[in-house]
Amino acid sequence: MVALGVTRIVAKYTGLKSFYVSSTCFNTYLGSPYSNIRWKSSSTVVSPETKGVGTAQNNEPPQRDPLDLTFENTKIAYKSKTSWELLRGLFVMKLSSYKVLVENNEKLLKFGRRILGQRLFHHLMRSTFYGHFVAGESADGIQPTINRLYSFGVKPILDYSAEEDMSEEEAKEVEFSACISAAEMKQKELQTQDDLKQFRYHEKFADRRKYNVTARTYFYMSEAQCEKNTETFLRCIDAVAGTTKSTGFAAIKMTALGRPQLLIQLSEVIARTRKFFKDVTGAEKNIILSEVQPSLFEEKLQNDLQVNTHQKEVKDWLEKMDYDKKGLINLFSWSDLVDMNYVMSDFFKVPSIKTGRMEPIIRALTAEEEEMFKNMMRRLHCISRVAREKDVRVMIDAEQTYFQPAISRITMELMRKYNKEKPIIFNTYQCYLKEAYDNVVLDMELADRRGFFFGAKLVRGAYMEQERLRAKTIGYEDPINPTFEATSMMYHKTLTEIMQRIVERKDRKLSMMVATHNEDTVRYTVSKMKDIGIEPEHRLVCFGQLYGMCDQVSFALGQAGYSVYKYVPYGPVDEVLPYLSRRARENSSVLQKVDKERFLLKKEILRRIKEGQIFYKPKGNYTPL
């Protein structure tokens, strides 16, 4: 009650118009001794003395299987599955191969729920799609599934996958109000600026679920909803800590924690900062990777652009610019912004090349929007701090390119603050982007210079069709690699660079998750690890796949002693239907891969019938790294 009262007082005197700051986040951010009281759930009572997860029985040494890189040994791939689960998987994969069903799956699901009634519909879903792709309805309910995964050498990334059930028109209305600043609405001329079109709201793409997006989508409903999302992520962290002895991950999306307009504007600021740096110095390289000294930057402003650098405002800005004191330029101290020491309108100012005065490079924000940004940062600090205290790692997912520069930059600052002793915060890099390699190199350089642990998850990407169409429609360069082969080359180039740096640095401050269903990429990674001397036991390179997909890869790796994760979704049946729709679409779009999985499932079912193992009961004795 005291904490709640303090929070109300803070809300009153910081000018926040509505009370939306949860007492949990407030306590956690300030380091209150009461911050963990609410997390004493049944999922946290697991201890080494009680029934743990996946521990070897009777003190036997953990099993290890030889790794078959053909990924065709079905006995190894499916030894964690009952025969019923194999039959269900085969049925689901077969249904996913019918285009007419996939294209109309949302309508069919709604029709089925209306005809069958809720109870029968839920039973049907648990016996088919929901049961195959979703682990359960709650953090407590998924514990048996997590325990079984763990006993077969696989760890979880927990993801609460419930989504808002809204129409396309409702989504457009919500997104419009969330992506246009109130200050910008008053100054309509700002919306017509033609530069940096990528960071402008466009009605056609207001529903971010459209155009074959396979990732979870959050819409900004209110600050109160963001608080609820924070509570959900905290419960997810609690479940990871309780059920996996802190070896798992919790997945979060930054768009769930604040107004998306703020991320768009921050991304635009990053683009404008790069343009300003190039205009002043003529340098083509990124600010961090360039060799332009602060003294040279000041000289060019003074002599080439006739900016009076002796003005107090300009002089103060120049002094703050080189904040890491290593002689390399940083135009803004992002750590001060993320730690909420500034408001954005005052923070993002540079000397105008036209007037010589300090002027903002961020579009106008209202006082309420500034407060919303502080709330977003407070929620992120809350989640990060709880994760560090519970020794749980947090995977911050990648999103659309008009959000991503801000998401990546904020994530790097969270790493700076919370990855001092071990990698707690991980960033996600989409390798179908042309800038993926450069972005990873830049972020590794930042981590090296500032001495914190760097964690990266590499994926191919979840927004390709939407990103390409948006770039073509609005009129900016397509950010996506031109072909699948080019994306694979980017993926391999990037993961090779990270592994080479792991070996060169020898300080174990770099970690990477190879999150892919592509067997060739997995084989390439395993081969490269052997070539350069990275052992699975080093726990610096791990693998990740989705729950219900690519089991022949996940379990073969885990049971051979590699660090491997399953992305485990959970949530109520009705609320995860959008997730199930995405999985159906994804299966349909990669028919060759699904054909192999169907073949392997059939092969294992026939093997069990021939060997009299149709009633096989899974029992694992593997201990994940």
C-alpha positions as semicolon CSV with decimal commas, in nm:
position;residue;x (nm);y (nm);z (nm)
1;M;0,000;0,000;0,000
2;V;0,288;0,233;0,080
3;A;0,446;0,163;-0,260
4;L;0,112;0,218;-0,433
5;G;0,067;0,547;-0,251
6;V;0,416;0,662;-0,343
7;T;0,346;0,575;-0,704
8;R;0,027;0,781;-0,703
9;I;0,219;1,076;-0,558
10;V;0,488;1,044;-0,825
11;A;0,220;1,030;-1,095
12;K;0,060;1,342;-0,951
13;Y;0,375;1,551;-0,931
14;T;0,539;1,442;-1,257
15;G;0,248;1,583;-1,454
16;L;0,122;1,246;-1,577
17;K;-0,243;1,299;-1,661
18;S;-0,349;0,942;-1,583
19;F;-0,221;0,693;-1,327
20;Y;-0,071;0,408;-1,526
21;V;0,263;0,333;-1,357
22;S;0,231;-0,004;-1,186
23;S;0,361;-0,038;-0,833
24;T;0,561;-0,342;-0,941
25;C;0,754;-0,151;-1,206
26;F;0,799;0,150;-0,980
27;N;0,933;-0,061;-0,693
28;T;1,154;-0,268;-0,918
29;Y;1,303;0,031;-1,094
30;L;1,388;0,201;-0,764
31;G;1,520;-0,120;-0,615
32;S;1,251;-0,157;-0,348
33;P;1,287;-0,457;-0,116
34;Y;0,919;-0,528;-0,183
35;S;0,961;-0,560;-0,559
36;N;0,945;-0,940;-0,569
37;I;0,655;-1,000;-0,330
38;R;0,399;-1,057;-0,604
39;W;0,608;-1,318;-0,779
40;K;0,576;-1,594;-0,518
41;S;0,374;-1,816;-0,748
42;S;0,361;-2,193;-0,758
43;S;0,607;-2,189;-1,047
44;T;0,887;-2,056;-0,828
45;V;0,896;-2,328;-0,565
46;V;1,106;-2,566;-0,774
47;S;1,443;-2,622;-0,607
48;P;1,729;-2,872;-0,635
49;E;1,584;-3,056;-0,337
50;T;1,240;-3,093;-0,493
51;K;1,126;-3,242;-0,819
52;G;1,343;-3,045;-1,059
53;V;1,334;-3,021;-1,434
54;G;1,508;-3,267;-1,656
55;T;1,759;-3,386;-1,399
56;A;1,923;-3,722;-1,451
57;Q;1,748;-3,987;-1,244
58;N;1,938;-4,175;-0,969
59;N;2,246;-3,956;-1,021
60;E;2,313;-4,123;-1,354
61;P;2,531;-3,931;-1,601
62;P;2,326;-3,747;-1,863
63;Q;2,272;-3,919;-2,195
64;R;2,445;-3,795;-2,508
65;D;2,359;-3,913;-2,858
66;P;2,586;-3,886;-3,162
67;L;2,483;-3,595;-3,386
68;D;2,341;-3,703;-3,719
69;L;2,371;-3,396;-3,942
70;T;2,138;-3,543;-4,202
71;F;1,864;-3,486;-3,941
72;E;1,687;-3,801;-4,062
73;N;1,725;-4,026;-3,757
74;T;1,362;-4,034;-3,649
75;K;1,425;-4,240;-3,336
76;I;1,641;-3,956;-3,199
77;A;1,424;-3,677;-3,340
78;Y;1,097;-3,799;-3,188
79;K;1,195;-3,991;-2,876
80;S;1,036;-3,709;-2,670
81;K;0,697;-3,766;-2,841
82;T;0,417;-4,012;-2,778
83;S;0,275;-4,193;-3,079
84;W;-0,045;-3,987;-3,044
85;E;0,160;-3,668;-3,071
86;L;0,326;-3,800;-3,386
87;L;-0,014;-3,877;-3,542
88;R;-0,144;-3,533;-3,444
89;G;0,164;-3,366;-3,593
90;L;0,123;-3,559;-3,918
91;F;-0,243;-3,458;-3,937
92;V;-0,167;-3,089;-3,871
93;M;0,117;-3,081;-4,126
94;K;-0,109;-3,245;-4,385
95;L;-0,387;-2,990;-4,330
96;S;-0,129;-2,710;-4,363
97;S;-0,046;-2,831;-4,714
98;Y;-0,393;-2,749;-4,847
99;K;-0,382;-2,396;-4,982
100;V;-0,758;-2,339;-4,967
101;L;-0,762;-2,423;-4,596
102;V;-0,462;-2,204;-4,517
103;E;-0,593;-1,902;-4,707
104;N;-0,928;-1,922;-4,530
105;N;-0,809;-2,052;-4,193
106;E;-0,923;-1,748;-3,990
107;K;-1,276;-1,769;-4,130
108;L;-1,283;-2,145;-4,074
109;L;-1,169;-2,109;-3,714
110;K;-1,437;-1,850;-3,638
111;F;-1,700;-2,058;-3,815
112;G;-1,597;-2,367;-3,622
113;R;-1,616;-2,186;-3,290
114;R;-1,967;-2,059;-3,374
115;I;-2,098;-2,398;-3,492
116;L;-1,935;-2,626;-3,234
117;G;-1,968;-2,403;-2,931
118;Q;-1,682;-2,301;-2,706
119;R;-1,631;-2,627;-2,517
120;L;-1,627;-2,859;-2,818
121;F;-1,424;-2,611;-3,023
122;H;-1,159;-2,587;-2,749
123;H;-1,141;-2,966;-2,733
124;L;-1,094;-2,984;-3,111
125;M;-0,819;-2,721;-3,102
126;R;-0,632;-2,891;-2,817
127;S;-0,646;-3,214;-3,018
128;T;-0,510;-3,051;-3,334
129;F;-0,347;-2,715;-3,409
130;Y;-0,344;-2,569;-3,059
131;G;-0,208;-2,888;-2,906
132;H;0,067;-2,911;-3,167
133;F;0,190;-2,549;-3,172
134;V;0,103;-2,417;-2,823
135;A;0,231;-2,554;-2,493
136;G;-0,068;-2,464;-2,276
137;E;-0,289;-2,190;-2,140
138;S;-0,088;-2,058;-1,843
139;A;0,263;-2,042;-1,700
140;D;0,168;-2,312;-1,450
141;G;-0,011;-2,523;-1,711
142;I;0,292;-2,549;-1,939
143;Q;0,528;-2,682;-1,670
144;P;0,488;-3,050;-1,771
145;T;0,576;-2,959;-2,130
146;I;0,878;-2,755;-2,018
147;N;0,993;-3,039;-1,792
148;R;0,971;-3,288;-2,077
149;L;1,158;-3,061;-2,318
150;Y;1,426;-3,015;-2,056
151;S;1,462;-3,388;-1,992
152;F;1,535;-3,435;-2,363
153;G;1,805;-3,167;-2,382
154;V;1,597;-2,868;-2,497
155;K;1,538;-2,541;-2,310
156;P;1,248;-2,295;-2,354
157;I;1,199;-1,939;-2,472
158;L;0,861;-1,857;-2,321
159;D;0,627;-1,632;-2,519
160;Y;0,278;-1,539;-2,409
161;S;0,105;-1,543;-2,748
162;A;-0,243;-1,406;-2,679
163;E;-0,347;-1,128;-2,917
164;E;-0,624;-0,870;-2,945
165;D;-0,914;-0,990;-3,158
166;M;-0,990;-0,688;-3,373
167;S;-1,096;-0,624;-3,730
168;E;-0,876;-0,459;-3,990
169;E;-1,074;-0,136;-3,960
170;E;-1,035;-0,134;-3,582
171;A;-0,662;-0,197;-3,620
172;K;-0,629;0,095;-3,863
173;E;-0,811;0,328;-3,627
174;V;-0,601;0,224;-3,328
175;E;-0,274;0,249;-3,522
176;F;-0,355;0,595;-3,662
177;S;-0,412;0,738;-3,315
178;A;-0,098;0,564;-3,184
179;C;0,142;0,666;-3,463
180;I;0,060;1,035;-3,512
181;S;0,177;1,281;-3,250
182;A;-0,081;1,525;-3,113
183;A;0,172;1,803;-3,168
184;E;0,214;1,688;-3,527
185;M;-0,161;1,695;-3,582
186;K;-0,159;2,064;-3,491
187;Q;0,124;2,130;-3,737
188;K;-0,003;1,943;-4,041
189;E;0,275;2,071;-4,262
190;L;0,516;1,839;-4,079
191;Q;0,326;1,538;-4,210
192;T;0,385;1,639;-4,569
193;Q;0,765;1,646;-4,548
194;D;0,904;1,434;-4,829
195;D;1,232;1,321;-4,673
196;L;1,269;0,998;-4,474
197;K;0,935;0,862;-4,599
198;Q;1,009;0,531;-4,433
199;F;0,930;0,685;-4,093
200;R;0,585;0,816;-4,182
201;Y;0,249;0,664;-4,102
202;H;0,075;0,509;-4,404
203;E;-0,287;0,397;-4,389
204;K;-0,239;0,094;-4,615
205;F;0,003;-0,057;-4,364
206;A;-0,176;0,050;-4,047
207;D;-0,281;-0,309;-3,978
208;R;0,065;-0,451;-3,909
209;R;-0,070;-0,809;-3,922
210;K;-0,129;-0,794;-4,300
211;Y;0,083;-0,923;-4,588
212;N;0,195;-1,255;-4,444
213;V;0,348;-1,125;-4,123
214;T;0,445;-1,432;-3,918
215;A;0,535;-1,249;-3,595
216;R;0,321;-1,160;-3,293
217;T;0,168;-0,812;-3,331
218;Y;0,085;-0,571;-3,050
219;F;-0,136;-0,265;-3,099
220;Y;-0,121;0,031;-2,866
221;M;-0,453;0,045;-2,683
222;S;-0,362;0,256;-2,379
223;E;-0,095;0,309;-2,116
224;A;-0,296;0,078;-1,891
225;Q;-0,272;-0,201;-2,150
226;C;0,106;-0,151;-2,165
227;E;0,113;-0,202;-1,788
228;K;-0,081;-0,527;-1,829
229;N;0,167;-0,640;-2,096
230;T;0,450;-0,563;-1,854
231;E;0,285;-0,776;-1,588
232;T;0,253;-1,059;-1,840
233;F;0,623;-1,040;-1,932
234;L;0,718;-1,040;-1,563
235;R;0,509;-1,351;-1,502
236;C;0,684;-1,508;-1,801
237;I;1,024;-1,430;-1,646
238;D;0,901;-1,576;-1,319
239;A;0,792;-1,895;-1,497
240;V;1,132;-1,928;-1,668
241;A;1,312;-1,886;-1,336
242;G;1,089;-2,140;-1,164
243;T;1,067;-2,414;-1,425
244;T;1,409;-2,409;-1,594
245;K;1,652;-2,312;-1,318
246;S;1,705;-1,984;-1,506
247;T;1,843;-2,155;-1,818
248;G;1,560;-2,034;-2,041
249;F;1,464;-1,708;-2,207
250;A;1,162;-1,482;-2,195
251;A;1,065;-1,312;-2,523
252;I;0,930;-0,956;-2,531
253;K;0,833;-0,701;-2,794
254;M;0,902;-0,333;-2,737
255;T;0,582;-0,227;-2,916
256;A;0,392;-0,397;-2,632
257;L;0,537;-0,155;-2,379
258;G;0,466;0,190;-2,522
259;R;0,329;0,411;-2,793
260;P;0,472;0,304;-3,134
261;Q;0,488;0,667;-3,252
262;L;0,778;0,718;-3,009
263;L;0,976;0,434;-3,164
264;I;0,907;0,566;-3,514
265;Q;1,028;0,914;-3,420
266;L;1,338;0,781;-3,245
267;S;1,419;0,576;-3,554
268;E;1,382;0,890;-3,763
269;V;1,615;1,075;-3,526
270;I;1,880;0,806;-3,577
271;A;1,848;0,844;-3,956
272;R;1,869;1,225;-3,929
273;T;2,171;1,200;-3,700
274;R;2,355;0,988;-3,955
275;K;2,266;1,238;-4,227
276;F;2,383;1,531;-4,013
277;F;2,715;1,358;-3,939
278;K;2,770;1,290;-4,310
279;D;2,678;1,650;-4,404
280;V;2,932;1,788;-4,156
281;T;3,221;1,545;-4,209
282;G;3,164;1,395;-4,553
283;A;3,232;1,052;-4,397
284;E;3,057;0,755;-4,555
285;K;3,104;0,517;-4,261
286;N;2,879;0,495;-3,960
287;I;2,954;0,743;-3,681
288;I;3,088;0,475;-3,447
289;L;3,307;0,310;-3,712
290;S;3,445;0,633;-3,859
291;E;3,781;0,775;-3,755
292;V;3,662;1,135;-3,731
293;Q;3,792;1,290;-3,409
294;P;3,576;1,534;-3,208
295;S;3,831;1,810;-3,269
296;L;3,798;1,760;-3,646
297;F;3,421;1,763;-3,618
298;E;3,435;2,098;-3,433
299;E;3,678;2,236;-3,690
300;K;3,452;2,144;-3,980
301;L;3,152;2,305;-3,811
302;Q;3,349;2,624;-3,746
303;N;3,546;2,663;-4,069
304;D;3,355;2,478;-4,340
305;L;2,996;2,543;-4,228
306;Q;3,046;2,877;-4,049
307;V;2,884;2,760;-3,724
308;N;2,999;2,960;-3,423
309;T;3,123;2,681;-3,196
310;H;3,198;2,929;-2,916
311;Q;2,828;2,979;-2,844
312;K;2,750;2,835;-2,500
313;E;2,484;2,593;-2,629
314;V;2,705;2,462;-2,909
315;K;3,009;2,442;-2,682
316;D;2,815;2,245;-2,417
317;W;2,686;2,009;-2,685
318;L;3,037;1,948;-2,821
319;E;3,168;1,872;-2,472
320;K;2,895;1,615;-2,408
321;M;2,931;1,458;-2,751
322;D;3,236;1,242;-2,677
323;Y;3,086;1,085;-2,368
324;D;3,284;0,760;-2,363
325;K;3,616;0,951;-2,366
326;K;3,783;0,715;-2,612
327;G;3,832;0,971;-2,884
328;L;3,553;0,846;-3,106
329;I;3,242;1,044;-3,183
330;N;2,899;0,988;-3,031
331;L;2,663;1,276;-3,108
332;F;2,426;1,190;-2,822
333;S;2,466;1,017;-2,487
334;W;2,185;0,766;-2,532
335;S;2,249;0,629;-2,185
336;D;2,127;0,957;-2,037
337;L;1,808;0,938;-2,243
338;V;1,733;0,574;-2,161
339;D;1,805;0,640;-1,793
340;M;1,543;0,916;-1,818
341;N;1,770;1,207;-1,734
342;Y;1,638;1,417;-2,024
343;V;1,321;1,483;-2,218
344;M;1,353;1,402;-2,586
345;S;1,272;1,751;-2,714
346;D;1,569;1,899;-2,525
347;F;1,797;1,602;-2,583
348;F;1,797;1,569;-2,962
349;K;1,937;1,905;-3,068
350;V;2,223;1,978;-3,309
351;P;2,376;2,298;-3,448
352;S;2,172;2,395;-3,753
353;I;2,385;2,422;-4,066
354;K;2,153;2,699;-4,189
355;T;2,116;2,915;-3,875
356;G;2,408;2,807;-3,659
357;R;2,175;2,774;-3,358
358;M;2,095;2,456;-3,165
359;E;1,773;2,316;-3,307
360;P;1,581;1,990;-3,244
361;I;1,600;1,713;-3,504
362;I;1,302;1,528;-3,358
363;R;0,947;1,606;-3,461
364;A;0,733;1,784;-3,203
365;L;0,616;1,599;-2,892
366;T;0,360;1,698;-2,632
367;A;0,435;1,686;-2,258
368;E;0,208;1,381;-2,231
369;E;0,401;1,201;-2,506
370;E;0,728;1,279;-2,329
371;E;0,578;1,119;-2,020
372;M;0,471;0,817;-2,227
373;F;0,833;0,771;-2,334
374;K;0,944;0,777;-1,970
375;N;0,680;0,517;-1,892
376;M;0,808;0,295;-2,173
377;M;1,163;0,321;-2,041
378;R;1,046;0,253;-1,687
379;R;0,872;-0,065;-1,800
380;L;1,182;-0,182;-1,987
381;H;1,400;-0,113;-1,682
382;C;1,150;-0,297;-1,466
383;I;1,159;-0,608;-1,687
384;S;1,538;-0,596;-1,724
385;R;1,600;-0,556;-1,354
386;V;1,368;-0,843;-1,256
387;A;1,534;-1,060;-1,522
388;R;1,879;-0,981;-1,384
389;E;1,769;-1,052;-1,026
390;K;1,615;-1,385;-1,127
391;D;1,904;-1,468;-1,362
392;V;1,670;-1,504;-1,661
393;R;1,768;-1,387;-2,008
394;V;1,539;-1,162;-2,210
395;M;1,510;-1,184;-2,588
396;I;1,394;-0,855;-2,738
397;D;1,234;-0,941;-3,071
398;A;1,296;-0,757;-3,396
399;E;1,010;-0,565;-3,556
400;Q;0,941;-0,356;-3,870
401;T;1,224;-0,143;-4,012
402;Y;1,053;0,184;-3,917
403;F;1,066;0,072;-3,550
404;Q;1,390;-0,125;-3,553
405;P;1,663;0,145;-3,533
406;A;1,509;0,274;-3,209
407;I;1,450;-0,077;-3,074
408;S;1,810;-0,179;-3,139
409;R;1,956;0,141;-2,993
410;I;1,748;0,118;-2,675
411;T;1,833;-0,252;-2,646
412;M;2,204;-0,172;-2,663
413;E;2,162;0,074;-2,377
414;L;1,977;-0,191;-2,175
415;M;2,272;-0,422;-2,242
416;R;2,508;-0,152;-2,117
417;K;2,316;-0,129;-1,791
418;Y;2,219;-0,492;-1,727
419;N;2,482;-0,702;-1,911
420;K;2,777;-0,604;-1,692
421;E;2,834;-0,948;-1,540
422;K;2,665;-1,182;-1,790
423;P;2,442;-1,159;-2,100
424;I;2,090;-1,091;-1,972
425;I;1,950;-0,881;-2,261
426;F;1,970;-1,014;-2,620
427;N;1,895;-0,822;-2,938
428;T;1,747;-0,978;-3,254
429;Y;1,889;-0,922;-3,603
430;Q;1,691;-1,002;-3,919
431;C;1,936;-1,122;-4,182
432;Y;1,704;-1,061;-4,475
433;L;1,788;-0,692;-4,425
434;K;2,066;-0,545;-4,638
435;E;2,209;-0,370;-4,331
436;A;2,208;-0,675;-4,102
437;Y;2,583;-0,745;-4,110
438;D;2,678;-0,378;-4,066
439;N;2,434;-0,341;-3,776
440;V;2,577;-0,642;-3,593
441;V;2,936;-0,524;-3,644
442;L;2,844;-0,177;-3,520
443;D;2,674;-0,312;-3,207
444;M;2,962;-0,549;-3,128
445;E;3,197;-0,251;-3,158
446;L;2,984;-0,052;-2,914
447;A;2,977;-0,343;-2,667
448;D;3,353;-0,389;-2,693
449;R;3,428;-0,020;-2,640
450;R;3,198;0,002;-2,340
451;G;3,287;-0,334;-2,188
452;F;2,952;-0,510;-2,155
453;F;2,831;-0,857;-2,260
454;F;2,674;-0,871;-2,606
455;G;2,394;-1,115;-2,694
456;A;2,254;-1,159;-3,046
457;K;1,979;-1,374;-3,193
458;L;2,005;-1,418;-3,570
459;V;1,685;-1,483;-3,766
460;R;1,602;-1,461;-4,133
461;G;1,304;-1,230;-4,074
462;A;0,928;-1,212;-4,028
463;Y;0,807;-0,912;-4,231
464;M;0,950;-0,962;-4,581
465;E;0,637;-0,929;-4,796
466;Q;0,507;-0,635;-4,592
467;E;0,843;-0,453;-4,595
468;R;0,889;-0,489;-4,970
469;L;0,538;-0,373;-5,053
470;R;0,562;-0,079;-4,812
471;A;0,891;0,039;-4,963
472;K;0,747;0,019;-5,315
473;T;0,420;0,190;-5,221
474;I;0,568;0,478;-5,020
475;G;0,876;0,520;-5,238
476;Y;1,198;0,437;-5,055
477;E;1,471;0,179;-5,113
478;D;1,369;-0,182;-5,053
479;P;1,550;-0,281;-4,730
480;I;1,527;-0,656;-4,805
481;N;1,797;-0,865;-4,974
482;P;1,691;-0,945;-5,333
483;T;1,692;-1,327;-5,306
484;F;1,674;-1,611;-5,056
485;E;2,031;-1,699;-5,149
486;A;2,146;-1,344;-5,070
487;T;1,975;-1,367;-4,732
488;S;2,146;-1,701;-4,659
489;M;2,481;-1,548;-4,752
490;M;2,409;-1,256;-4,518
491;Y;2,312;-1,496;-4,240
492;H;2,628;-1,704;-4,279
493;K;2,851;-1,398;-4,311
494;T;2,706;-1,245;-3,994
495;L;2,722;-1,557;-3,779
496;T;3,077;-1,625;-3,901
497;E;3,181;-1,272;-3,800
498;I;3,036;-1,319;-3,452
499;M;3,207;-1,657;-3,407
500;Q;3,540;-1,520;-3,528
501;R;3,516;-1,240;-3,272
502;I;3,426;-1,489;-2,999
503;V;3,752;-1,673;-3,070
504;E;3,963;-1,359;-3,111
505;R;3,844;-1,184;-2,795
506;K;3,862;-1,485;-2,562
507;D;3,674;-1,296;-2,290
508;R;3,344;-1,483;-2,342
509;K;3,154;-1,155;-2,365
510;L;2,987;-1,244;-2,696
511;S;2,696;-1,488;-2,722
512;M;2,481;-1,583;-3,019
513;M;2,162;-1,775;-3,088
514;V;2,130;-1,923;-3,437
515;A;1,751;-1,915;-3,465
516;T;1,668;-2,099;-3,786
517;H;1,478;-2,396;-3,930
518;N;1,721;-2,415;-4,222
519;E;1,916;-2,739;-4,191
520;D;2,198;-2,613;-4,415
521;T;2,255;-2,315;-4,184
522;V;2,261;-2,543;-3,879
523;R;2,513;-2,773;-4,049
524;Y;2,722;-2,472;-4,149
525;T;2,723;-2,343;-3,789
526;V;2,816;-2,680;-3,637
527;S;3,097;-2,721;-3,890
528;K;3,225;-2,368;-3,829
529;M;3,222;-2,421;-3,452
530;K;3,442;-2,727;-3,494
531;D;3,677;-2,551;-3,737
532;I;3,750;-2,254;-3,510
533;G;3,736;-2,432;-3,176
534;I;3,404;-2,327;-3,020
535;E;3,277;-2,620;-2,815
536;P;2,909;-2,666;-2,723
537;E;3,019;-2,662;-2,357
538;H;3,139;-2,304;-2,398
539;R;2,770;-2,204;-2,417
540;L;2,850;-1,912;-2,646
541;V;2,665;-2,040;-2,954
542;C;2,318;-2,190;-2,922
543;F;2,032;-2,280;-3,155
544;G;1,660;-2,202;-3,159
545;Q;1,347;-2,331;-3,334
546;L;0,971;-2,294;-3,290
547;Y;0,772;-2,533;-3,074
548;G;0,592;-2,786;-3,294
549;M;0,828;-2,736;-3,587
550;C;1,166;-2,871;-3,691
551;D;1,191;-3,127;-3,409
552;Q;1,437;-3,333;-3,611
553;V;1,687;-3,048;-3,572
554;S;1,611;-2,928;-3,219
555;F;1,618;-3,264;-3,041
556;A;1,908;-3,403;-3,244
557;L;2,117;-3,103;-3,135
558;G;1,998;-3,101;-2,775
559;Q;2,049;-3,473;-2,724
560;A;2,398;-3,447;-2,875
561;G;2,499;-3,190;-2,612
562;Y;2,447;-2,861;-2,799
563;S;2,267;-2,571;-2,638
564;V;1,926;-2,553;-2,807
565;Y;1,597;-2,377;-2,738
566;K;1,236;-2,406;-2,841
567;Y;1,031;-2,089;-2,877
568;V;0,737;-2,198;-2,660
569;P;0,409;-2,006;-2,696
570;Y;0,130;-2,026;-2,443
571;G;-0,204;-1,858;-2,375
572;P;-0,582;-1,920;-2,374
573;V;-0,719;-2,107;-2,675
574;D;-0,938;-1,826;-2,812
575;E;-0,667;-1,563;-2,768
576;V;-0,392;-1,753;-2,953
577;L;-0,596;-1,821;-3,269
578;P;-0,405;-1,547;-3,459
579;Y;-0,083;-1,728;-3,365
580;L;-0,221;-2,056;-3,498
581;S;-0,319;-1,881;-3,823
582;R;0,040;-1,759;-3,868
583;R;0,182;-2,106;-3,813
584;A;-0,055;-2,248;-4,074
585;R;0,052;-1,979;-4,322
586;E;0,420;-2,035;-4,248
587;N;0,388;-2,410;-4,303
588;S;0,209;-2,348;-4,632
589;S;0,482;-2,111;-4,752
590;V;0,764;-2,362;-4,694
591;L;0,613;-2,677;-4,838
592;Q;0,947;-2,846;-4,907
593;K;1,043;-2,831;-4,541
594;V;0,698;-2,948;-4,429
595;D;0,710;-3,233;-4,679
596;K;1,027;-3,357;-4,511
597;E;0,874;-3,331;-4,164
598;R;0,569;-3,526;-4,280
599;F;0,795;-3,792;-4,429
600;L;0,991;-3,820;-4,104
601;L;0,675;-3,840;-3,894
602;K;0,538;-4,121;-4,113
603;K;0,873;-4,299;-4,096
604;E;0,880;-4,291;-3,715
605;I;0,517;-4,402;-3,681
606;L;0,586;-4,702;-3,908
607;R;0,906;-4,783;-3,714
608;R;0,716;-4,791;-3,385
609;I;0,444;-5,012;-3,532
610;K;0,703;-5,259;-3,667
611;E;0,897;-5,265;-3,339
612;G;0,588;-5,287;-3,117
613;Q;0,639;-4,942;-2,964
614;I;0,304;-4,786;-3,052
615;F;0,239;-4,721;-2,680
616;Y;0,587;-4,577;-2,626
617;K;0,617;-4,348;-2,320
618;P;0,886;-4,076;-2,343
619;K;1,139;-4,073;-2,060
620;G;1,442;-3,851;-2,099
621;N;1,770;-3,855;-1,911
622;Y;1,935;-3,560;-2,081
623;T;2,062;-3,249;-1,905
624;P;2,080;-2,935;-2,121
625;L;2,386;-2,714;-2,104
